[in-house]
JSON list of C-alpha atoms in Angstrom, two decimals:
[
{"chain": "P", "resi": 1, "resn": "UNK", "atom": "CA", "xyz": [-8.14, 35.56, -11.16]},
{"chain": "P", "resi": 2, "resn": "UNK", "atom": "CA", "xyz": [-11.17, 33.05, -10.29]},
{"chain": "P", "resi": 3, "resn": "UNK", "atom": "CA", "xyz": [-14.09, 34.42, -7.86]},
{"chain": "P", "resi": 4, "resn": "UNK", "atom": "CA", "xyz": [-13.27, 31.96, -4.98]},
{"chain": "P", "resi": 5, "resn": "UNK", "atom": "CA", "xyz": [-9.37, 33.61, -5.27]},
{"chain": "P", "resi": 6, "resn": "UNK", "atom": "CA", "xyz": [-10.59, 36.96, -5.14]},
{"chain": "P", "resi": 7, "resn": "UNK", "atom": "CA", "xyz": [-13.01, 36.05, -2.42]},
{"chain": "P", "resi": 8, "resn": "UNK", "atom": "CA", "xyz": [-10.03, 34.43, -0.34]},
{"chain": "P", "resi": 9, "resn": "UNK", "atom": "CA", "xyz": [-8.15, 37.23, -0.85]},
{"chain": "P", "resi": 10, "resn": "UNK", "atom": "CA", "xyz": [-10.83, 39.71, 0.53]},
{"chain": "P", "resi": 11, "resn": "UNK", "atom": "CA", "xyz": [-11.49, 37.51, 3.49]},
{"chain": "P", "resi": 12, "resn": "UNK", "atom": "CA", "xyz": [-7.94, 36.66, 4.59]},
{"chain": "P", "resi": 13, "resn": "UNK", "atom": "CA", "xyz": [-6.78, 40.74, 4.46]},
{"chain": "P", "resi": 14, "resn": "UNK", "atom": "CA", "xyz": [-8.00, 43.28, 6.42]},
{"chain": "P", "resi": 15, "resn": "UNK", "atom": "CA", "xyz": [-11.26, 45.16, 4.99]},
{"chain": "P", "resi": 16, "resn": "UNK", "atom": "CA", "xyz": [-9.66, 48.22, 4.95]},
{"chain": "P", "resi": 17, "resn": "UNK", "atom": "CA", "xyz": [-7.11, 47.03, 2.34]},
{"chain": "P", "resi": 18, "resn": "UNK", "atom": "CA", "xyz": [-9.55, 44.88, -0.23]},
{"chain": "P", "resi": 19, "resn": "UNK", "atom": "CA", "xyz": [-9.12, 45.81, -3.76]},
{"chain": "P", "resi": 20, "resn": "UNK", "atom": "CA", "xyz": [-12.45, 47.76, -4.41]},
{"chain": "P", "resi": 21, "resn": "UNK", "atom": "CA", "xyz": [-11.99, 46.22, -8.39]},
{"chain": "P", "resi": 22, "resn": "UNK", "atom": "CA", "xyz": [-12.08, 42.70, -6.49]},
{"chain": "P", "resi": 23, "resn": "UNK", "atom": "CA", "xyz": [-14.92, 43.17, -4.12]},
{"chain": "P", "resi": 24, "resn": "UNK", "atom": "CA", "xyz": [-16.84, 44.65, -6.82]},
{"chain": "P", "resi": 25, "resn": "UNK", "atom": "CA", "xyz": [-16.17, 41.17, -8.90]},
{"chain": "P", "resi": 26, "resn": "UNK", "atom": "CA", "xyz": [-17.69, 39.37, -5.96]},
{"chain": "P", "resi": 27, "resn": "UNK", "atom": "CA", "xyz": [-20.48, 41.22, -5.19]},
{"chain": "P", "resi": 28, "resn": "UNK", "atom": "CA", "xyz": [-21.77, 41.39, -8.71]},
{"chain": "P", "resi": 29, "resn": "UNK", "atom": "CA", "xyz": [-21.67, 37.38, -8.64]},
{"chain": "P", "resi": 30, "resn": "UNK", "atom": "CA", "xyz": [-23.05, 37.15, -5.46]},
{"chain": "P", "resi": 31, "resn": "UNK", "atom": "CA", "xyz": [-25.79, 39.26, -6.55]},
{"chain": "P", "resi": 32, "resn": "UNK", "atom": "CA", "xyz": [-26.35, 38.38, -10.37]},
{"chain": "P", "resi": 33, "resn": "UNK", "atom": "CA", "xyz": [-24.10, 35.15, -11.24]},
{"chain": "P", "resi": 34, "resn": "UNK", "atom": "CA", "xyz": [-25.37, 33.01, -8.18]},
{"chain": "P", "resi": 35, "resn": "UNK", "atom": "CA", "xyz": [-21.62, 32.80, -7.04]},
{"chain": "P", "resi": 36, "resn": "UNK", "atom": "CA", "xyz": [-21.61, 31.44, -3.44]},
{"chain": "P", "resi": 37, "resn": "UNK", "atom": "CA", "xyz": [-17.86, 31.25, -2.21]},
{"chain": "P", "resi": 38, "resn": "UNK", "atom": "CA", "xyz": [-16.49, 27.72, -1.26]},
{"chain": "P", "resi": 39, "resn": "UNK", "atom": "CA", "xyz": [-15.47, 27.70, 2.34]},
{"chain": "P", "resi": 40, "resn": "UNK", "atom": "CA", "xyz": [-13.68, 24.39, 2.82]},
{"chain": "P", "resi": 41, "resn": "UNK", "atom": "CA", "xyz": [-9.93, 25.33, 2.84]},
{"chain": "P", "resi": 42, "resn": "UNK", "atom": "CA", "xyz": [-10.67, 28.84, 4.73]},
{"chain": "P", "resi": 43, "resn": "UNK", "atom": "CA", "xyz": [-8.97, 29.18, 8.47]},
{"chain": "P", "resi": 44, "resn": "UNK", "atom": "CA", "xyz": [-11.83, 29.89, 11.19]},
{"chain": "P", "resi": 45, "resn": "UNK", "atom": "CA", "xyz": [-11.35, 33.71, 10.87]},
{"chain": "P", "resi": 46, "resn": "UNK", "atom": "CA", "xyz": [-11.85, 33.67, 7.09]},
{"chain": "P", "resi": 47, "resn": "UNK", "atom": "CA", "xyz": [-15.00, 31.80, 7.43]},
{"chain": "P", "resi": 48, "resn": "UNK", "atom": "CA", "xyz": [-16.13, 34.28, 10.25]},
{"chain": "P", "resi": 49, "resn": "UNK", "atom": "CA", "xyz": [-15.45, 37.17, 7.37]},
{"chain": "P", "resi": 50, "resn": "UNK", "atom": "CA", "xyz": [-17.02, 35.49, 4.63]},
{"chain": "P", "resi": 51, "resn": "UNK", "atom": "CA", "xyz": [-20.11, 34.87, 6.64]},
{"chain": "P", "resi": 52, "resn": "UNK", "atom": "CA", "xyz": [-20.41, 38.39, 7.55]},
{"chain": "P", "resi": 53, "resn": "UNK", "atom": "CA", "xyz": [-19.55, 39.45, 4.14]},
{"chain": "P", "resi": 54, "resn": "UNK", "atom": "CA", "xyz": [-22.47, 37.19, 2.23]},
{"chain": "P", "resi": 55, "resn": "UNK", "atom": "CA", "xyz": [-24.85, 38.22, 5.09]},
{"chain": "P", "resi": 56, "resn": "UNK", "atom": "CA", "xyz": [-23.91, 41.92, 4.11]},
{"chain": "P", "resi": 57, "resn": "UNK", "atom": "CA", "xyz": [-24.33, 41.29, 0.41]},
{"chain": "P", "resi": 58, "resn": "UNK", "atom": "CA", "xyz": [-27.51, 39.51, 0.73]},
{"chain": "P", "resi": 59, "resn": "UNK", "atom": "CA", "xyz": [-29.27, 42.20, 2.20]},
{"chain": "P", "resi": 60, "resn": "UNK", "atom": "CA", "xyz": [-29.57, 44.31, -0.77]},
{"chain": "P", "resi": 61, "resn": "UNK", "atom": "CA", "xyz": [-32.83, 44.94, -2.83]},
{"chain": "P", "resi": 62, "resn": "UNK", "atom": "CA", "xyz": [-31.36, 43.46, -6.08]},
{"chain": "P", "resi": 63, "resn": "UNK", "atom": "CA", "xyz": [-31.29, 40.05, -4.63]},
{"chain": "P", "resi": 64, "resn": "UNK", "atom": "CA", "xyz": [-34.23, 38.02, -5.40]},
{"chain": "P", "resi": 65, "resn": "UNK", "atom": "CA", "xyz": [-36.05, 36.28, -2.97]},
{"chain": "P", "resi": 66, "resn": "UNK", "atom": "CA", "xyz": [-35.19, 32.86, -3.96]},
{"chain": "P", "resi": 67, "resn": "UNK", "atom": "CA", "xyz": [-31.27, 33.86, -3.89]},
{"chain": "P", "resi": 68, "resn": "UNK", "atom": "CA", "xyz": [-31.56, 35.32, -0.52]},
{"chain": "P", "resi": 69, "resn": "UNK", "atom": "CA", "xyz": [-32.91, 32.29, 0.84]},
{"chain": "P", "resi": 70, "resn": "UNK", "atom": "CA", "xyz": [-30.17, 30.37, -0.73]},
{"chain": "P", "resi": 71, "resn": "UNK", "atom": "CA", "xyz": [-27.92, 33.03, 0.74]},
{"chain": "P", "resi": 72, "resn": "UNK", "atom": "CA", "xyz": [-29.62, 32.61, 4.25]},
{"chain": "P", "resi": 73, "resn": "UNK", "atom": "CA", "xyz": [-29.10, 29.42, 4.33]},
{"chain": "P", "resi": 74, "resn": "UNK", "atom": "CA", "xyz": [-25.12, 29.64, 3.32]},
{"chain": "P", "resi": 75, "resn": "UNK", "atom": "CA", "xyz": [-25.37, 32.41, 6.28]},
{"chain": "P", "resi": 76, "resn": "UNK", "atom": "CA", "xyz": [-26.92, 29.92, 8.84]},
{"chain": "P", "resi": 77, "resn": "UNK", "atom": "CA", "xyz": [-24.56, 26.98, 8.00]},
{"chain": "P", "resi": 78, "resn": "UNK", "atom": "CA", "xyz": [-21.22, 29.11, 8.25]},
{"chain": "P", "resi": 79, "resn": "UNK", "atom": "CA", "xyz": [-22.68, 30.81, 11.23]},
{"chain": "P", "resi": 80, "resn": "UNK", "atom": "CA", "xyz": [-23.60, 27.35, 12.90]},
{"chain": "P", "resi": 81, "resn": "UNK", "atom": "CA", "xyz": [-19.87, 26.00, 11.69]},
{"chain": "P", "resi": 82, "resn": "UNK", "atom": "CA", "xyz": [-18.21, 28.60, 13.92]},
{"chain": "P", "resi": 83, "resn": "UNK", "atom": "CA", "xyz": [-17.06, 27.87, 17.36]},
{"chain": "P", "resi": 84, "resn": "UNK", "atom": "CA", "xyz": [-19.93, 29.65, 19.85]},
{"chain": "P", "resi": 85, "resn": "UNK", "atom": "CA", "xyz": [-17.04, 31.67, 20.95]},
{"chain": "P", "resi": 86, "resn": "UNK", "atom": "CA", "xyz": [-15.91, 33.01, 17.83]},
{"chain": "P", "resi": 87, "resn": "UNK", "atom": "CA", "xyz": [-19.23, 34.71, 16.82]},
{"chain": "P", "resi": 88, "resn": "UNK", "atom": "CA", "xyz": [-20.57, 36.11, 20.27]},
{"chain": "P", "resi": 89, "resn": "UNK", "atom": "CA", "xyz": [-21.26, 39.90, 19.49]},
{"chain": "P", "resi": 90, "resn": "UNK", "atom": "CA", "xyz": [-18.51, 41.93, 19.51]},
{"chain": "P", "resi": 91, "resn": "UNK", "atom": "CA", "xyz": [-18.63, 45.35, 22.14]},
{"chain": "P", "resi": 92, "resn": "UNK", "atom": "CA", "xyz": [-16.48, 47.39, 19.30]},
{"chain": "P", "resi": 93, "resn": "UNK", "atom": "CA", "xyz": [-18.62, 50.57, 18.65]},
{"chain": "P", "resi": 94, "resn": "UNK", "atom": "CA", "xyz": [-16.78, 51.21, 15.98]},
{"chain": "P", "resi": 95, "resn": "UNK", "atom": "CA", "xyz": [-18.10, 49.21, 13.50]},
{"chain": "P", "resi": 96, "resn": "UNK", "atom": "CA", "xyz": [-21.49, 48.37, 11.92]},
{"chain": "P", "resi": 97, "resn": "UNK", "atom": "CA", "xyz": [-24.19, 46.32, 13.63]},
{"chain": "P", "resi": 98, "resn": "UNK", "atom": "CA", "xyz": [-23.85, 43.22, 11.53]},
{"chain": "P", "resi": 99, "resn": "UNK", "atom": "CA", "xyz": [-19.99, 43.21, 11.62]},
{"chain": "P", "resi": 100, "resn": "UNK", "atom": "CA", "xyz": [-20.80, 43.33, 15.75]},
{"chain": "P", "resi": 101, "resn": "UNK", "atom": "CA", "xyz": [-23.12, 40.27, 15.25]},
{"chain": "P", "resi": 102, "resn": "UNK", "atom": "CA", "xyz": [-20.24, 38.46, 13.46]},
{"chain": "P", "resi": 103, "resn": "UNK", "atom": "CA", "xyz": [-17.92, 39.41, 16.13]},
{"chain": "P", "resi": 104, "resn": "UNK", "atom": "CA", "xyz": [-15.68, 41.51, 13.94]},
{"chain": "P", "resi": 105, "resn": "UNK", "atom": "CA", "xyz": [-13.81, 44.33, 14.71]},
{"chain": "P", "resi": 106, "resn": "UNK", "atom": "CA", "xyz": [-14.16, 45.88, 11.01]},
{"chain": "P", "resi": 107, "resn": "UNK", "atom": "CA", "xyz": [-16.71, 46.09, 8.49]},
{"chain": "P", "resi": 108, "resn": "UNK", "atom": "CA", "xyz": [-17.01, 46.67, 4.90]},
{"chain": "P", "resi": 109, "resn": "UNK", "atom": "CA", "xyz": [-18.80, 49.85, 4.66]},
{"chain": "P", "resi": 110, "resn": "UNK", "atom": "CA", "xyz": [-16.65, 52.25, 3.08]},
{"chain": "P", "resi": 111, "resn": "UNK", "atom": "CA", "xyz": [-16.26, 49.29, -0.05]},
{"chain": "P", "resi": 112, "resn": "UNK", "atom": "CA", "xyz": [-20.34, 49.37, 0.04]},
{"chain": "P", "resi": 113, "resn": "UNK", "atom": "CA", "xyz": [-20.79, 52.93, -1.71]},
{"chain": "P", "resi": 114, "resn": "UNK", "atom": "CA", "xyz": [-19.00, 52.19, -5.14]},
{"chain": "P", "resi": 115, "resn": "UNK", "atom": "CA", "xyz": [-21.05, 49.47, -5.50]},
{"chain": "P", "resi": 116, "resn": "UNK", "atom": "CA", "xyz": [-24.50, 51.22, -5.00]},
{"chain": "P", "resi": 117, "resn": "UNK", "atom": "CA", "xyz": [-24.60, 51.91, -8.58]},
{"chain": "P", "resi": 118, "resn": "UNK", "atom": "CA", "xyz": [-24.73, 48.13, -9.45]},
{"chain": "P", "resi": 119, "resn": "UNK", "atom": "CA", "xyz": [-27.69, 47.61, -7.67]},
{"chain": "P", "resi": 120, "resn": "UNK", "atom": "CA", "xyz": [-30.01, 49.77, -9.01]},
{"chain": "P", "resi": 121, "resn": "UNK", "atom": "CA", "xyz": [-33.15, 49.09, -11.01]},
{"chain": "P", "resi": 122, "resn": "UNK", "atom": "CA", "xyz": [-31.21, 50.88, -13.92]},
{"chain": "P", "resi": 123, "resn": "UNK", "atom": "CA", "xyz": [-28.44, 48.65, -14.17]},
{"chain": "P", "resi": 124, "resn": "UNK", "atom": "CA", "xyz": [-27.82, 45.48, -16.43]},
{"chain": "P", "resi": 125, "resn": "UNK", "atom": "CA", "xyz": [-25.68, 42.71, -15.79]},
{"chain": "P", "resi": 126, "resn": "UNK", "atom": "CA", "xyz": [-23.85, 41.69, -18.80]},
{"chain": "P", "resi": 127, "resn": "UNK", "atom": "CA", "xyz": [-23.94, 37.64, -17.70]},
{"chain": "P", "resi": 128, "resn": "UNK", "atom": "CA", "xyz": [-27.97, 38.19, -17.18]},
{"chain": "P", "resi": 129, "resn": "UNK", "atom": "CA", "xyz": [-28.59, 39.66, -20.80]},
{"chain": "P", "resi": 130, "resn": "UNK", "atom": "CA", "xyz": [-30.33, 37.08, -22.75]}
]
């Protein structure tokens, strides 16, 4: 399954139901392969979740400064493309602060832990090996 389809599947479902393998594939592609999702055919709520997801993934220390700037632009453009009432801060206290900023009632915190081993200095991504 290609990355755009995997990403679409992640943002169209509840974060509690995401496939950790698909999430890992997307995270690694964002971190190491310069993958940026195409939001063209996504519904508003999917774009909202996509913005949050990229916002969350770009904060890891394995993301280069140059790549972080690209992702920050993506996040800004995504946020600006959404109706203001859709991204008004959520009052939910059951989600991480970043998810609240995107007005979401769920977050990906549970799916992040298994990914931590892929963003250490000891991890070498196969597609980055010369």
